[in-house]
């Protein structure tokens, strides 16, 4: 266990250091969420009840998708350049490699989520501390699975990386649009609502909106937690297998 924790810390430090050296990059990554928050959110004011309580959780889920789903890009660069192969022949624990990388993804998401919530407060967003903490914890669990799956996709996409971009771009917007992040799904046709119900992101979005509204007993929280936990479990198992098999 000591060796595993040490290796995890080494990998996490290796992954987070470039971001700490260039924090401006993390701010630039938030360009799209900030545009949606200040411009699109204002357009929804009054259209969906308490618009900020409804929209801010959607923005957080959008960040959870766009960031962790693209996290495999750094691994893909290392695969193409050959540095990951050199890392795999070291005594570092393979599971620690995965955990360290996913920890970096979740730490970045946590900082960005806190910033979005703080910026939304002057706009009329009400903070329910317990619900907000539970909501962010669910997001981090969800991000862990998405990040791990992104790493698996990066490994499967070697050596040219074409598959990585095709899959991430093909999945990103359907998952967002069919989860009701931007607009309520209630007004859509029956077939669209059925597809939305199958989408696990929909349940995470619904749970986030309940938690950030302070409704800690809403049934959607159970479904959202289950969806996030399932994605995390699948991602970690698949990622661990992929790294143990090697590249």
PDB file of C-alpha atoms in Angstrom, residues 29-190:
ATOM      1  CA  UNK A  29     -10.237  25.966 -20.704  1.00  0.00           C
ATOM      2  CA  UNK A  30     -13.115  27.663 -18.896  1.00  0.00           C
ATOM      3  CA  UNK A  31     -13.797  30.078 -21.747  1.00  0.00           C
ATOM      4  CA  UNK A  32     -16.775  28.156 -23.093  1.00  0.00           C
ATOM      5  CA  UNK A  33     -18.421  27.477 -19.693  1.00  0.00           C
ATOM      6  CA  UNK A  34     -18.048  31.142 -18.744  1.00  0.00           C
ATOM      7  CA  UNK A  35     -19.636  32.281 -22.013  1.00  0.00           C
ATOM      8  CA  UNK A  36     -22.579  29.945 -21.422  1.00  0.00           C
ATOM      9  CA  UNK A  37     -22.857  31.080 -17.805  1.00  0.00           C
ATOM     10  CA  UNK A  38     -22.960  34.818 -18.455  1.00  0.00           C
ATOM     11  CA  UNK A  39     -24.713  34.918 -21.832  1.00  0.00           C
ATOM     12  CA  UNK A  40     -26.862  31.817 -22.251  1.00  0.00           C
ATOM     13  CA  UNK A  41     -27.821  31.764 -18.573  1.00  0.00           C
ATOM     14  CA  UNK A  42     -29.088  35.331 -18.798  1.00  0.00           C
ATOM     15  CA  UNK A  43     -31.331  34.370 -21.733  1.00  0.00           C
ATOM     16  CA  UNK A  44     -32.938  31.650 -19.615  1.00  0.00           C
ATOM     17  CA  UNK A  45     -33.799  34.050 -16.806  1.00  0.00           C
ATOM     18  CA  UNK A  46     -37.482  33.497 -16.046  1.00  0.00           C
ATOM     19  CA  UNK A  47     -37.905  30.852 -18.763  1.00  0.00           C
ATOM     20  CA  UNK A  48     -37.341  27.803 -16.551  1.00  0.00           C
ATOM     21  CA  UNK A  49     -38.401  28.897 -13.098  1.00  0.00           C
ATOM     22  CA  UNK A  50     -35.370  29.534 -10.904  1.00  0.00           C
ATOM     23  CA  UNK A  51     -33.062  29.720 -13.899  1.00  0.00           C
ATOM     24  CA  UNK A  52     -29.712  29.908 -12.090  1.00  0.00           C
ATOM     25  CA  UNK A  53     -30.494  26.948  -9.817  1.00  0.00           C
ATOM     26  CA  UNK A  54     -31.466  25.063 -12.960  1.00  0.00           C
ATOM     27  CA  UNK A  55     -28.654  26.186 -15.272  1.00  0.00           C
ATOM     28  CA  UNK A  56     -25.514  26.310 -13.095  1.00  0.00           C
ATOM     29  CA  UNK A  57     -25.596  22.552 -12.328  1.00  0.00           C
ATOM     30  CA  UNK A  58     -25.935  21.957 -16.068  1.00  0.00           C
ATOM     31  CA  UNK A  59     -22.810  24.039 -16.686  1.00  0.00           C
ATOM     32  CA  UNK A  60     -20.927  21.970 -14.103  1.00  0.00           C
ATOM     33  CA  UNK A  61     -21.936  18.726 -15.818  1.00  0.00           C
ATOM     34  CA  UNK A  62     -20.900  20.198 -19.172  1.00  0.00           C
ATOM     35  CA  UNK A  63     -17.458  20.939 -17.711  1.00  0.00           C
ATOM     36  CA  UNK A  64     -17.362  17.392 -16.342  1.00  0.00           C
ATOM     37  CA  UNK A  65     -17.866  16.061 -19.862  1.00  0.00           C
ATOM     38  CA  UNK A  66     -15.626  18.402 -21.858  1.00  0.00           C
ATOM     39  CA  UNK A  67     -12.658  18.225 -19.458  1.00  0.00           C
ATOM     40  CA  UNK A  68     -12.398  14.557 -18.401  1.00  0.00           C
ATOM     41  CA  UNK A  69     -13.535  13.215 -21.781  1.00  0.00           C
ATOM     42  CA  UNK A  70     -10.614  15.016 -23.378  1.00  0.00           C
ATOM     43  CA  UNK A  71      -8.149  14.061 -20.642  1.00  0.00           C
ATOM     44  CA  UNK A  72      -6.784  11.217 -22.742  1.00  0.00           C
ATOM     45  CA  UNK A  73      -5.224  13.738 -25.122  1.00  0.00           C
ATOM     46  CA  UNK A  74      -2.122  14.057 -22.936  1.00  0.00           C
ATOM     47  CA  UNK A  75      -1.732  10.281 -22.854  1.00  0.00           C
ATOM     48  CA  UNK A  76      -2.211  10.163 -26.616  1.00  0.00           C
ATOM     49  CA  UNK A  77       0.624  12.672 -27.080  1.00  0.00           C
ATOM     50  CA  UNK A  78       2.849  10.530 -24.863  1.00  0.00           C
ATOM     51  CA  UNK A  79       1.891   7.424 -26.825  1.00  0.00           C
ATOM     52  CA  UNK A  80       2.723   9.025 -30.158  1.00  0.00           C
ATOM     53  CA  UNK A  81       5.979  10.449 -28.803  1.00  0.00           C
ATOM     54  CA  UNK A  82       6.994   7.191 -27.116  1.00  0.00           C
ATOM     55  CA  UNK A  83       7.340   8.604 -23.593  1.00  0.00           C
ATOM     56  CA  UNK A  84       4.500   6.469 -22.213  1.00  0.00           C
ATOM     57  CA  UNK A  85       6.201   3.279 -23.357  1.00  0.00           C
ATOM     58  CA  UNK A  86       9.318   4.318 -21.446  1.00  0.00           C
ATOM     59  CA  UNK A  87       7.163   5.019 -18.394  1.00  0.00           C
ATOM     60  CA  UNK A  88       5.554   1.583 -18.610  1.00  0.00           C
ATOM     61  CA  UNK A  89       8.908  -0.205 -18.264  1.00  0.00           C
ATOM     62  CA  UNK A  90       9.610   1.514 -14.942  1.00  0.00           C
ATOM     63  CA  UNK A  91       8.684  -0.132 -11.589  1.00  0.00           C
ATOM     64  CA  UNK A  92       5.717   2.236 -11.204  1.00  0.00           C
ATOM     65  CA  UNK A  93       2.497   0.438 -10.302  1.00  0.00           C
ATOM     66  CA  UNK A  94       0.160   0.393 -13.330  1.00  0.00           C
ATOM     67  CA  UNK A  95      -2.932   1.033 -11.219  1.00  0.00           C
ATOM     68  CA  UNK A  96      -1.152   3.974  -9.577  1.00  0.00           C
ATOM     69  CA  UNK A  97      -0.511   5.396 -13.058  1.00  0.00           C
ATOM     70  CA  UNK A  98      -4.237   5.396 -13.726  1.00  0.00           C
ATOM     71  CA  UNK A  99      -5.245   6.708 -10.295  1.00  0.00           C
ATOM     72  CA  UNK A 100      -2.645   9.476 -10.384  1.00  0.00           C
ATOM     73  CA  UNK A 101      -3.850  10.662 -13.778  1.00  0.00           C
ATOM     74  CA  UNK A 102      -7.520  10.582 -12.793  1.00  0.00           C
ATOM     75  CA  UNK A 103      -6.708  12.470  -9.583  1.00  0.00           C
ATOM     76  CA  UNK A 104      -5.277  15.283 -11.686  1.00  0.00           C
ATOM     77  CA  UNK A 105      -8.494  15.378 -13.717  1.00  0.00           C
ATOM     78  CA  UNK A 106     -10.680  15.567 -10.608  1.00  0.00           C
ATOM     79  CA  UNK A 107      -8.535  18.225  -8.876  1.00  0.00           C
ATOM     80  CA  UNK A 108      -8.724  20.495 -11.920  1.00  0.00           C
ATOM     81  CA  UNK A 109     -12.478  19.949 -12.199  1.00  0.00           C
ATOM     82  CA  UNK A 110     -12.953  20.698  -8.499  1.00  0.00           C
ATOM     83  CA  UNK A 111     -11.139  24.045  -8.788  1.00  0.00           C
ATOM     84  CA  UNK A 112     -13.096  24.991 -11.908  1.00  0.00           C
ATOM     85  CA  UNK A 113     -16.436  23.967 -10.355  1.00  0.00           C
ATOM     86  CA  UNK A 114     -15.797  26.063  -7.253  1.00  0.00           C
ATOM     87  CA  UNK A 115     -14.914  29.058  -9.450  1.00  0.00           C
ATOM     88  CA  UNK A 116     -18.121  28.694 -11.499  1.00  0.00           C
ATOM     89  CA  UNK A 117     -20.245  28.532  -8.341  1.00  0.00           C
ATOM     90  CA  UNK A 118     -18.548  31.609  -6.877  1.00  0.00           C
ATOM     91  CA  UNK A 119     -19.028  33.586 -10.103  1.00  0.00           C
ATOM     92  CA  UNK A 120     -22.699  32.553 -10.269  1.00  0.00           C
ATOM     93  CA  UNK A 121     -23.517  33.884  -6.790  1.00  0.00           C
ATOM     94  CA  UNK A 122     -23.750  37.577  -7.818  1.00  0.00           C
ATOM     95  CA  UNK A 123     -26.026  36.566 -10.709  1.00  0.00           C
ATOM     96  CA  UNK A 124     -28.695  35.219  -8.352  1.00  0.00           C
ATOM     97  CA  UNK A 125     -27.545  31.660  -7.736  1.00  0.00           C
ATOM     98  CA  UNK A 126     -28.334  30.524  -4.178  1.00  0.00           C
ATOM     99  CA  UNK A 127     -25.814  28.335  -2.413  1.00  0.00           C
ATOM    100  CA  UNK A 128     -26.967  25.399  -0.290  1.00  0.00           C
ATOM    101  CA  UNK A 129     -23.636  24.245   1.208  1.00  0.00           C
ATOM    102  CA  UNK A 130     -24.541  20.619   1.988  1.00  0.00           C
ATOM    103  CA  UNK A 131     -26.185  20.063  -1.374  1.00  0.00           C
ATOM    104  CA  UNK A 132     -23.335  21.812  -3.184  1.00  0.00           C
ATOM    105  CA  UNK A 133     -20.709  19.636  -1.496  1.00  0.00           C
ATOM    106  CA  UNK A 134     -22.667  16.483  -2.295  1.00  0.00           C
ATOM    107  CA  UNK A 135     -23.146  17.643  -5.876  1.00  0.00           C
ATOM    108  CA  UNK A 136     -19.455  18.347  -6.414  1.00  0.00           C
ATOM    109  CA  UNK A 137     -18.559  14.985  -4.855  1.00  0.00           C
ATOM    110  CA  UNK A 138     -20.851  13.265  -7.384  1.00  0.00           C
ATOM    111  CA  UNK A 139     -19.264  15.250 -10.209  1.00  0.00           C
ATOM    112  CA  UNK A 140     -15.789  14.149  -9.133  1.00  0.00           C
ATOM    113  CA  UNK A 141     -16.928  10.524  -9.069  1.00  0.00           C
ATOM    114  CA  UNK A 142     -18.398  10.917 -12.542  1.00  0.00           C
ATOM    115  CA  UNK A 143     -15.245  12.657 -13.784  1.00  0.00           C
ATOM    116  CA  UNK A 144     -13.093   9.816 -12.474  1.00  0.00           C
ATOM    117  CA  UNK A 145     -14.901   7.335 -14.693  1.00  0.00           C
ATOM    118  CA  UNK A 146     -14.954   9.603 -17.735  1.00  0.00           C
ATOM    119  CA  UNK A 147     -11.260  10.388 -17.364  1.00  0.00           C
ATOM    120  CA  UNK A 148     -10.347   6.712 -17.062  1.00  0.00           C
ATOM    121  CA  UNK A 149     -12.435   5.845 -20.134  1.00  0.00           C
ATOM    122  CA  UNK A 150     -10.727   8.666 -22.013  1.00  0.00           C
ATOM    123  CA  UNK A 151      -7.347   7.113 -21.206  1.00  0.00           C
ATOM    124  CA  UNK A 152      -8.583   3.738 -22.475  1.00  0.00           C
ATOM    125  CA  UNK A 153      -9.720   5.365 -25.699  1.00  0.00           C
ATOM    126  CA  UNK A 154      -6.333   7.061 -26.083  1.00  0.00           C
ATOM    127  CA  UNK A 155      -4.554   3.701 -25.778  1.00  0.00           C
ATOM    128  CA  UNK A 156      -6.900   2.112 -28.304  1.00  0.00           C
ATOM    129  CA  UNK A 157      -6.375   5.053 -30.692  1.00  0.00           C
ATOM    130  CA  UNK A 158      -2.602   4.688 -30.970  1.00  0.00           C
ATOM    131  CA  UNK A 159      -0.619   5.354 -33.054  1.00  0.00           C
ATOM    132  CA  UNK A 160      -2.360   8.131 -35.039  1.00  0.00           C
ATOM    133  CA  UNK A 161      -5.103   9.170 -32.578  1.00  0.00           C
ATOM    134  CA  UNK A 162      -7.856   9.417 -35.193  1.00  0.00           C
ATOM    135  CA  UNK A 163     -10.205   7.138 -33.267  1.00  0.00           C
ATOM    136  CA  UNK A 164      -9.859   9.292 -30.143  1.00  0.00           C
ATOM    137  CA  UNK A 165     -11.097  12.438 -31.867  1.00  0.00           C
ATOM    138  CA  UNK A 166     -13.837  10.660 -33.794  1.00  0.00           C
ATOM    139  CA  UNK A 167     -15.327   9.043 -30.699  1.00  0.00           C
ATOM    140  CA  UNK A 168     -15.034  12.021 -28.337  1.00  0.00           C
ATOM    141  CA  UNK A 169     -16.523  14.464 -30.837  1.00  0.00           C
ATOM    142  CA  UNK A 170     -19.257  12.045 -31.864  1.00  0.00           C
ATOM    143  CA  UNK A 171     -20.309  11.448 -28.238  1.00  0.00           C
ATOM    144  CA  UNK A 172     -19.844  14.873 -26.673  1.00  0.00           C
ATOM    145  CA  UNK A 173     -22.733  16.853 -28.111  1.00  0.00           C
ATOM    146  CA  UNK A 174     -25.354  14.078 -28.202  1.00  0.00           C
ATOM    147  CA  UNK A 175     -24.659  13.342 -24.536  1.00  0.00           C
ATOM    148  CA  UNK A 176     -25.003  17.040 -23.696  1.00  0.00           C
ATOM    149  CA  UNK A 177     -28.079  17.773 -25.792  1.00  0.00           C
ATOM    150  CA  UNK A 178     -29.915  14.606 -24.756  1.00  0.00           C
ATOM    151  CA  UNK A 179     -29.329  15.239 -21.047  1.00  0.00           C
ATOM    152  CA  UNK A 180     -31.243  18.515 -20.850  1.00  0.00           C
ATOM    153  CA  UNK A 181     -28.192  20.583 -19.942  1.00  0.00           C
ATOM    154  CA  UNK A 182     -29.215  23.536 -22.117  1.00  0.00           C
ATOM    155  CA  UNK A 183     -32.983  23.129 -22.465  1.00  0.00           C
ATOM    156  CA  UNK A 184     -35.640  21.102 -20.601  1.00  0.00           C
ATOM    157  CA  UNK A 185     -36.439  17.744 -22.185  1.00  0.00           C
ATOM    158  CA  UNK A 186     -40.085  17.920 -21.092  1.00  0.00           C
ATOM    159  CA  UNK A 187     -41.174  19.749 -24.224  1.00  0.00           C
ATOM    160  CA  UNK A 188     -39.521  17.323 -26.640  1.00  0.00           C
ATOM    161  CA  UNK A 189     -41.208  14.478 -28.550  1.00  0.00           C
ATOM    162  CA  UNK A 190     -41.716  11.146 -26.839  1.00  0.00           C
TER     163      UNK A 190
END
